[in-house]
Amino acid sequence: MKVVQVAQWAMAPQETTLFSAPIATVLAAVISLITAVTVAYATYRLTGKKEERSVSKDLHLKRLNEFYAPIKLLLDQDKVLIEHLREGKPEGWHLLDNVATVISDDTDNQIASQIIAINKKIALILEKSAGLSLRQIPQSYSLFLGHYYMLERAFTGKPFARNNRFEYFPRQFEEDINSDYAALYKLISKEK
C-alpha cells in the first residue's frame, strides 16, 4: 500500500511555484511593461537622432542653396566685372570716386550698371534671408548693404551723404561669405 501511495503522490500534480497566480500575473505584467518601455525609449532615441540629423542636414542645404551659393555666384560675377572696369585705370581706382567719368563712357556705364544690378540681387538675398547665416550675422553684411545703397544712389543721380565706412566694397563681406560657404559645404559633405 505504501508503494501505491507513493506512486499516487508522484503522479499527482505538485505545486512547485514560487509565487501565487495573482503575484505571477502582476510580475509578468511588470516585466512586459519594462520591456515595452525600454523598446519604446530605444526606438524614440534612434528615431529622434535620425530626425535631428535630417532636420540639421535640411537646414544646412537650405542655407547653402538659398543664401550662400547664390551670393557666392553673384560675387564671382561682380569680381569679373569690376576687374574689367578697372582695366587701364590707375592703382586704387574706385567706382564710387569716378561716377561722372563712368557714366560718360558707354562701355564703363554698361559694366557699372551690371555691377549695380548684381549688388541689388545680393542685397535682396541678404535682406530676405540673412537669418540663414551660419553664424551670428556679421557686420560685413551691413557694410555691403550700405555700400550698395550709396553706389546705387550715386548712379541714379539721387543725393546721398558720403560715409567712409560704406564707400568701398567691403572685402570682409566676400571673405565671410566664402569662408562660411566652405564650412557649410564641409558640414554637408560629412552628413552624407
PDB file of C-alpha atoms in Angstrom:
ATOM      1  CA  MET A   1       0.000   0.000   0.000  1.00  0.00           C
ATOM      2  CA  LYS A   2       2.839   2.345   0.724  1.00  0.00           C
ATOM      3  CA  VAL A   3       4.218   1.779  -2.725  1.00  0.00           C
ATOM      4  CA  VAL A   4       0.818   2.594  -4.219  1.00  0.00           C
ATOM      5  CA  GLN A   5       0.521   5.812  -2.144  1.00  0.00           C
ATOM      6  CA  VAL A   6       3.975   6.947  -3.167  1.00  0.00           C
ATOM      7  CA  ALA A   7       3.133   6.187  -6.776  1.00  0.00           C
ATOM      8  CA  GLN A   8      -0.139   8.140  -6.493  1.00  0.00           C
ATOM      9  CA  TRP A   9       1.672  11.007  -4.834  1.00  0.00           C
ATOM     10  CA  ALA A  10       4.314  11.083  -7.590  1.00  0.00           C
ATOM     11  CA  MET A  11       1.595  11.127 -10.255  1.00  0.00           C
ATOM     12  CA  ALA A  12      -0.432  13.827  -8.544  1.00  0.00           C
ATOM     13  CA  PRO A  13       0.147  17.398  -9.736  1.00  0.00           C
ATOM     14  CA  GLN A  14       2.599  19.179  -7.496  1.00  0.00           C
ATOM     15  CA  GLU A  15       2.562  22.900  -6.678  1.00  0.00           C
ATOM     16  CA  THR A  16       6.160  23.909  -7.062  1.00  0.00           C
ATOM     17  CA  THR A  17       5.582  27.580  -7.904  1.00  0.00           C
ATOM     18  CA  LEU A  18       7.401  30.289  -6.011  1.00  0.00           C
ATOM     19  CA  PHE A  19       4.525  32.761  -6.396  1.00  0.00           C
ATOM     20  CA  SER A  20       0.809  32.508  -6.302  1.00  0.00           C
ATOM     21  CA  ALA A  21      -1.130  33.013  -9.549  1.00  0.00           C
ATOM     22  CA  PRO A  22      -2.075  36.664  -8.874  1.00  0.00           C
ATOM     23  CA  ILE A  23       1.524  37.590  -7.995  1.00  0.00           C
ATOM     24  CA  ALA A  24       2.859  35.795 -11.058  1.00  0.00           C
ATOM     25  CA  THR A  25       0.368  37.661 -13.239  1.00  0.00           C
ATOM     26  CA  VAL A  26       1.404  41.026 -11.781  1.00  0.00           C
ATOM     27  CA  LEU A  27       5.076  40.135 -12.128  1.00  0.00           C
ATOM     28  CA  ALA A  28       4.608  39.137 -15.777  1.00  0.00           C
ATOM     29  CA  ALA A  29       2.760  42.411 -16.432  1.00  0.00           C
ATOM     30  CA  VAL A  30       5.560  44.447 -14.811  1.00  0.00           C
ATOM     31  CA  ILE A  31       8.211  42.626 -16.849  1.00  0.00           C
ATOM     32  CA  SER A  32       6.187  43.213 -20.031  1.00  0.00           C
ATOM     33  CA  LEU A  33       5.779  46.883 -19.156  1.00  0.00           C
ATOM     34  CA  ILE A  34       9.507  47.333 -18.513  1.00  0.00           C
ATOM     35  CA  THR A  35      10.316  45.608 -21.809  1.00  0.00           C
ATOM     36  CA  ALA A  36       7.796  47.734 -23.715  1.00  0.00           C
ATOM     37  CA  VAL A  37       9.088  50.970 -22.162  1.00  0.00           C
ATOM     38  CA  THR A  38      12.703  50.013 -22.889  1.00  0.00           C
ATOM     39  CA  VAL A  39      11.935  49.164 -26.520  1.00  0.00           C
ATOM     40  CA  ALA A  40       9.858  52.340 -26.947  1.00  0.00           C
ATOM     41  CA  TYR A  41      12.623  54.507 -25.437  1.00  0.00           C
ATOM     42  CA  ALA A  42      15.323  52.908 -27.596  1.00  0.00           C
ATOM     43  CA  THR A  43      13.167  53.395 -30.704  1.00  0.00           C
ATOM     44  CA  TYR A  44      12.465  57.003 -29.731  1.00  0.00           C
ATOM     45  CA  ARG A  45      16.162  57.751 -29.233  1.00  0.00           C
ATOM     46  CA  LEU A  46      17.196  56.158 -32.519  1.00  0.00           C
ATOM     47  CA  THR A  47      14.370  57.796 -34.466  1.00  0.00           C
ATOM     48  CA  GLY A  48      14.923  61.134 -32.726  1.00  0.00           C
ATOM     49  CA  LYS A  49      18.598  61.192 -33.641  1.00  0.00           C
ATOM     50  CA  LYS A  50      17.788  60.335 -37.258  1.00  0.00           C
ATOM     51  CA  GLU A  51      15.195  63.114 -37.371  1.00  0.00           C
ATOM     52  CA  GLU A  52      17.630  65.592 -35.779  1.00  0.00           C
ATOM     53  CA  ARG A  53      20.268  64.718 -38.364  1.00  0.00           C
ATOM     54  CA  SER A  54      17.707  65.033 -41.139  1.00  0.00           C
ATOM     55  CA  VAL A  55      16.495  68.432 -39.910  1.00  0.00           C
ATOM     56  CA  SER A  56      20.071  69.628 -39.478  1.00  0.00           C
ATOM     57  CA  LYS A  57      21.022  68.470 -42.967  1.00  0.00           C
ATOM     58  CA  ASP A  58      17.908  70.090 -44.465  1.00  0.00           C
ATOM     59  CA  LEU A  59      18.747  73.393 -42.757  1.00  0.00           C
ATOM     60  CA  HIS A  60      22.342  73.229 -43.977  1.00  0.00           C
ATOM     61  CA  LEU A  61      21.173  72.522 -47.531  1.00  0.00           C
ATOM     62  CA  LYS A  62      18.699  75.406 -47.340  1.00  0.00           C
ATOM     63  CA  ARG A  63      21.458  77.733 -46.124  1.00  0.00           C
ATOM     64  CA  LEU A  64      23.717  76.624 -48.941  1.00  0.00           C
ATOM     65  CA  ASN A  65      21.133  76.696 -51.743  1.00  0.00           C
ATOM     66  CA  GLU A  66      19.153  79.792 -50.776  1.00  0.00           C
ATOM     67  CA  PHE A  67      21.792  82.002 -49.204  1.00  0.00           C
ATOM     68  CA  TYR A  68      25.481  81.241 -49.629  1.00  0.00           C
ATOM     69  CA  ALA A  69      25.628  79.705 -53.124  1.00  0.00           C
ATOM     70  CA  PRO A  70      23.610  82.441 -54.856  1.00  0.00           C
ATOM     71  CA  ILE A  71      25.620  85.194 -53.143  1.00  0.00           C
ATOM     72  CA  LYS A  72      28.894  83.438 -53.939  1.00  0.00           C
ATOM     73  CA  LEU A  73      27.964  83.136 -57.626  1.00  0.00           C
ATOM     74  CA  LEU A  74      26.946  86.791 -57.766  1.00  0.00           C
ATOM     75  CA  LEU A  75      30.157  87.893 -56.025  1.00  0.00           C
ATOM     76  CA  ASP A  76      32.184  85.930 -58.567  1.00  0.00           C
ATOM     77  CA  GLN A  77      30.372  87.732 -61.399  1.00  0.00           C
ATOM     78  CA  ASP A  78      30.836  91.070 -59.644  1.00  0.00           C
ATOM     79  CA  LYS A  79      34.570  90.441 -59.304  1.00  0.00           C
ATOM     80  CA  VAL A  80      34.989  89.711 -63.026  1.00  0.00           C
ATOM     81  CA  LEU A  81      33.092  92.870 -63.950  1.00  0.00           C
ATOM     82  CA  ILE A  82      34.946  95.182 -61.548  1.00  0.00           C
ATOM     83  CA  GLU A  83      38.299  93.801 -62.765  1.00  0.00           C
ATOM     84  CA  HIS A  84      37.201  94.514 -66.332  1.00  0.00           C
ATOM     85  CA  LEU A  85      36.080  98.016 -65.356  1.00  0.00           C
ATOM     86  CA  ARG A  86      39.430  98.733 -63.638  1.00  0.00           C
ATOM     87  CA  GLU A  87      41.500  97.708 -66.672  1.00  0.00           C
ATOM     88  CA  GLY A  88      43.700 100.593 -67.757  1.00  0.00           C
ATOM     89  CA  LYS A  89      42.827 102.649 -64.712  1.00  0.00           C
ATOM     90  CA  PRO A  90      45.303 103.734 -62.012  1.00  0.00           C
ATOM     91  CA  GLU A  91      46.001 101.680 -58.892  1.00  0.00           C
ATOM     92  CA  GLY A  92      43.465 102.388 -56.157  1.00  0.00           C
ATOM     93  CA  TRP A  93      40.733 103.379 -58.633  1.00  0.00           C
ATOM     94  CA  HIS A  94      37.217 103.032 -57.151  1.00  0.00           C
ATOM     95  CA  LEU A  95      33.898 103.149 -58.917  1.00  0.00           C
ATOM     96  CA  LEU A  96      32.229 105.422 -56.374  1.00  0.00           C
ATOM     97  CA  ASP A  97      35.005 108.014 -56.743  1.00  0.00           C
ATOM     98  CA  ASN A  98      34.542 108.121 -60.526  1.00  0.00           C
ATOM     99  CA  VAL A  99      30.778 108.106 -61.055  1.00  0.00           C
ATOM    100  CA  ALA A 100      30.672 111.024 -63.530  1.00  0.00           C
ATOM    101  CA  THR A 101      33.525 109.592 -65.631  1.00  0.00           C
ATOM    102  CA  VAL A 102      31.994 106.110 -65.705  1.00  0.00           C
ATOM    103  CA  ILE A 103      28.533 107.429 -66.639  1.00  0.00           C
ATOM    104  CA  SER A 104      30.012 109.424 -69.537  1.00  0.00           C
ATOM    105  CA  ASP A 105      31.693 106.336 -71.039  1.00  0.00           C
ATOM    106  CA  ASP A 106      29.143 103.963 -72.639  1.00  0.00           C
ATOM    107  CA  THR A 107      31.158 100.774 -72.041  1.00  0.00           C
ATOM    108  CA  ASP A 108      32.071 101.632 -68.453  1.00  0.00           C
ATOM    109  CA  ASN A 109      28.490 102.730 -67.779  1.00  0.00           C
ATOM    110  CA  GLN A 110      27.150  99.383 -69.023  1.00  0.00           C
ATOM    111  CA  ILE A 111      29.613  97.466 -66.855  1.00  0.00           C
ATOM    112  CA  ALA A 112      28.789  99.628 -63.832  1.00  0.00           C
ATOM    113  CA  SER A 113      25.075  99.062 -64.437  1.00  0.00           C
ATOM    114  CA  GLN A 114      25.675  95.300 -64.412  1.00  0.00           C
ATOM    115  CA  ILE A 115      27.664  95.592 -61.173  1.00  0.00           C
ATOM    116  CA  ILE A 116      24.852  97.580 -59.558  1.00  0.00           C
ATOM    117  CA  ALA A 117      22.270  95.034 -60.765  1.00  0.00           C
ATOM    118  CA  ILE A 118      24.333  92.206 -59.254  1.00  0.00           C
ATOM    119  CA  ASN A 119      24.748  94.125 -55.990  1.00  0.00           C
ATOM    120  CA  LYS A 120      20.991  94.677 -55.922  1.00  0.00           C
ATOM    121  CA  LYS A 121      20.407  90.911 -56.195  1.00  0.00           C
ATOM    122  CA  ILE A 122      22.876  90.307 -53.355  1.00  0.00           C
ATOM    123  CA  ALA A 123      21.153  92.987 -51.251  1.00  0.00           C
ATOM    124  CA  LEU A 124      17.762  91.354 -51.821  1.00  0.00           C
ATOM    125  CA  ILE A 125      19.103  87.961 -50.734  1.00  0.00           C
ATOM    126  CA  LEU A 126      20.664  89.499 -47.625  1.00  0.00           C
ATOM    127  CA  GLU A 127      17.509  91.361 -46.681  1.00  0.00           C
ATOM    128  CA  LYS A 128      15.292  88.334 -47.251  1.00  0.00           C
ATOM    129  CA  SER A 129      17.460  85.520 -45.933  1.00  0.00           C
ATOM    130  CA  ALA A 130      20.185  86.847 -43.606  1.00  0.00           C
ATOM    131  CA  GLY A 131      18.667  84.652 -40.895  1.00  0.00           C
ATOM    132  CA  LEU A 132      20.085  81.660 -42.750  1.00  0.00           C
ATOM    133  CA  SER A 133      23.594  82.838 -41.922  1.00  0.00           C
ATOM    134  CA  LEU A 134      25.712  80.041 -40.478  1.00  0.00           C
ATOM    135  CA  ARG A 135      26.703  82.271 -37.589  1.00  0.00           C
ATOM    136  CA  GLN A 136      25.578  85.491 -35.983  1.00  0.00           C
ATOM    137  CA  ILE A 137      25.083  87.993 -38.784  1.00  0.00           C
ATOM    138  CA  PRO A 138      28.494  89.561 -39.470  1.00  0.00           C
ATOM    139  CA  GLN A 139      28.864  93.334 -39.604  1.00  0.00           C
ATOM    140  CA  SER A 140      30.204  92.977 -43.132  1.00  0.00           C
ATOM    141  CA  TYR A 141      26.649  92.234 -44.337  1.00  0.00           C
ATOM    142  CA  SER A 142      25.528  95.682 -43.176  1.00  0.00           C
ATOM    143  CA  LEU A 143      28.625  97.290 -44.652  1.00  0.00           C
ATOM    144  CA  PHE A 144      27.850  95.680 -48.002  1.00  0.00           C
ATOM    145  CA  LEU A 145      24.255  96.955 -47.900  1.00  0.00           C
ATOM    146  CA  GLY A 146      25.457 100.466 -47.078  1.00  0.00           C
ATOM    147  CA  HIS A 147      27.937 100.322 -49.957  1.00  0.00           C
ATOM    148  CA  TYR A 148      25.308  99.090 -52.385  1.00  0.00           C
ATOM    149  CA  TYR A 149      22.753 101.765 -51.451  1.00  0.00           C
ATOM    150  CA  MET A 150      25.362 104.525 -51.704  1.00  0.00           C
ATOM    151  CA  LEU A 151      26.549 103.263 -55.103  1.00  0.00           C
ATOM    152  CA  GLU A 152      23.007 102.861 -56.411  1.00  0.00           C
ATOM    153  CA  ARG A 153      22.042 106.392 -55.329  1.00  0.00           C
ATOM    154  CA  ALA A 154      25.191 107.846 -56.893  1.00  0.00           C
ATOM    155  CA  PHE A 155      24.471 106.215 -60.268  1.00  0.00           C
ATOM    156  CA  THR A 156      20.811 107.195 -60.315  1.00  0.00           C
ATOM    157  CA  GLY A 157      21.653 110.795 -59.502  1.00  0.00           C
ATOM    158  CA  LYS A 158      19.921 110.735 -56.136  1.00  0.00           C
ATOM    159  CA  PRO A 159      21.541 112.680 -53.341  1.00  0.00           C
ATOM    160  CA  PHE A 160      23.477 110.733 -50.761  1.00  0.00           C
ATOM    161  CA  ALA A 161      25.738 111.533 -47.878  1.00  0.00           C
ATOM    162  CA  ARG A 162      29.184 110.012 -48.255  1.00  0.00           C
ATOM    163  CA  ASN A 163      30.119 107.709 -45.443  1.00  0.00           C
ATOM    164  CA  ASN A 164      33.658 106.366 -45.457  1.00  0.00           C
ATOM    165  CA  ARG A 165      32.507 103.081 -43.873  1.00  0.00           C
ATOM    166  CA  PHE A 166      30.237 102.397 -46.859  1.00  0.00           C
ATOM    167  CA  GLU A 167      32.204 103.933 -49.715  1.00  0.00           C
ATOM    168  CA  TYR A 168      34.185 100.992 -50.983  1.00  0.00           C
ATOM    169  CA  PHE A 169      33.199  97.383 -51.420  1.00  0.00           C
ATOM    170  CA  PRO A 170      33.817  95.637 -48.068  1.00  0.00           C
ATOM    171  CA  ARG A 171      36.272  92.829 -48.830  1.00  0.00           C
ATOM    172  CA  GLN A 172      35.406  91.291 -45.452  1.00  0.00           C
ATOM    173  CA  PHE A 173      31.913  90.587 -46.817  1.00  0.00           C
ATOM    174  CA  GLU A 174      33.331  88.454 -49.604  1.00  0.00           C
ATOM    175  CA  GLU A 175      35.670  86.696 -47.148  1.00  0.00           C
ATOM    176  CA  ASP A 176      32.785  85.985 -44.733  1.00  0.00           C
ATOM    177  CA  ILE A 177      30.596  84.543 -47.489  1.00  0.00           C
ATOM    178  CA  ASN A 178      33.403  82.401 -48.912  1.00  0.00           C
ATOM    179  CA  SER A 179      34.567  81.040 -45.544  1.00  0.00           C
ATOM    180  CA  ASP A 180      31.017  80.258 -44.364  1.00  0.00           C
ATOM    181  CA  TYR A 181      30.231  78.645 -47.725  1.00  0.00           C
ATOM    182  CA  ALA A 182      33.305  76.416 -47.412  1.00  0.00           C
ATOM    183  CA  ALA A 183      32.497  75.495 -43.792  1.00  0.00           C
ATOM    184  CA  LEU A 184      28.894  74.690 -44.676  1.00  0.00           C
ATOM    185  CA  TYR A 185      29.912  72.652 -47.709  1.00  0.00           C
ATOM    186  CA  LYS A 186      32.262  70.654 -45.483  1.00  0.00           C
ATOM    187  CA  LEU A 187      29.480  70.035 -42.930  1.00  0.00           C
ATOM    188  CA  ILE A 188      27.108  68.816 -45.616  1.00  0.00           C
ATOM    189  CA  SER A 189      29.758  66.527 -47.085  1.00  0.00           C
ATOM    190  CA  LYS A 190      30.231  64.892 -43.672  1.00  0.00           C
ATOM    191  CA  GLU A 191      26.473  64.403 -43.227  1.00  0.00           C
ATOM    192  CA  LYS A 192      26.091  62.256 -46.354  1.00  0.00           C
TER     193      LYS A 192
END
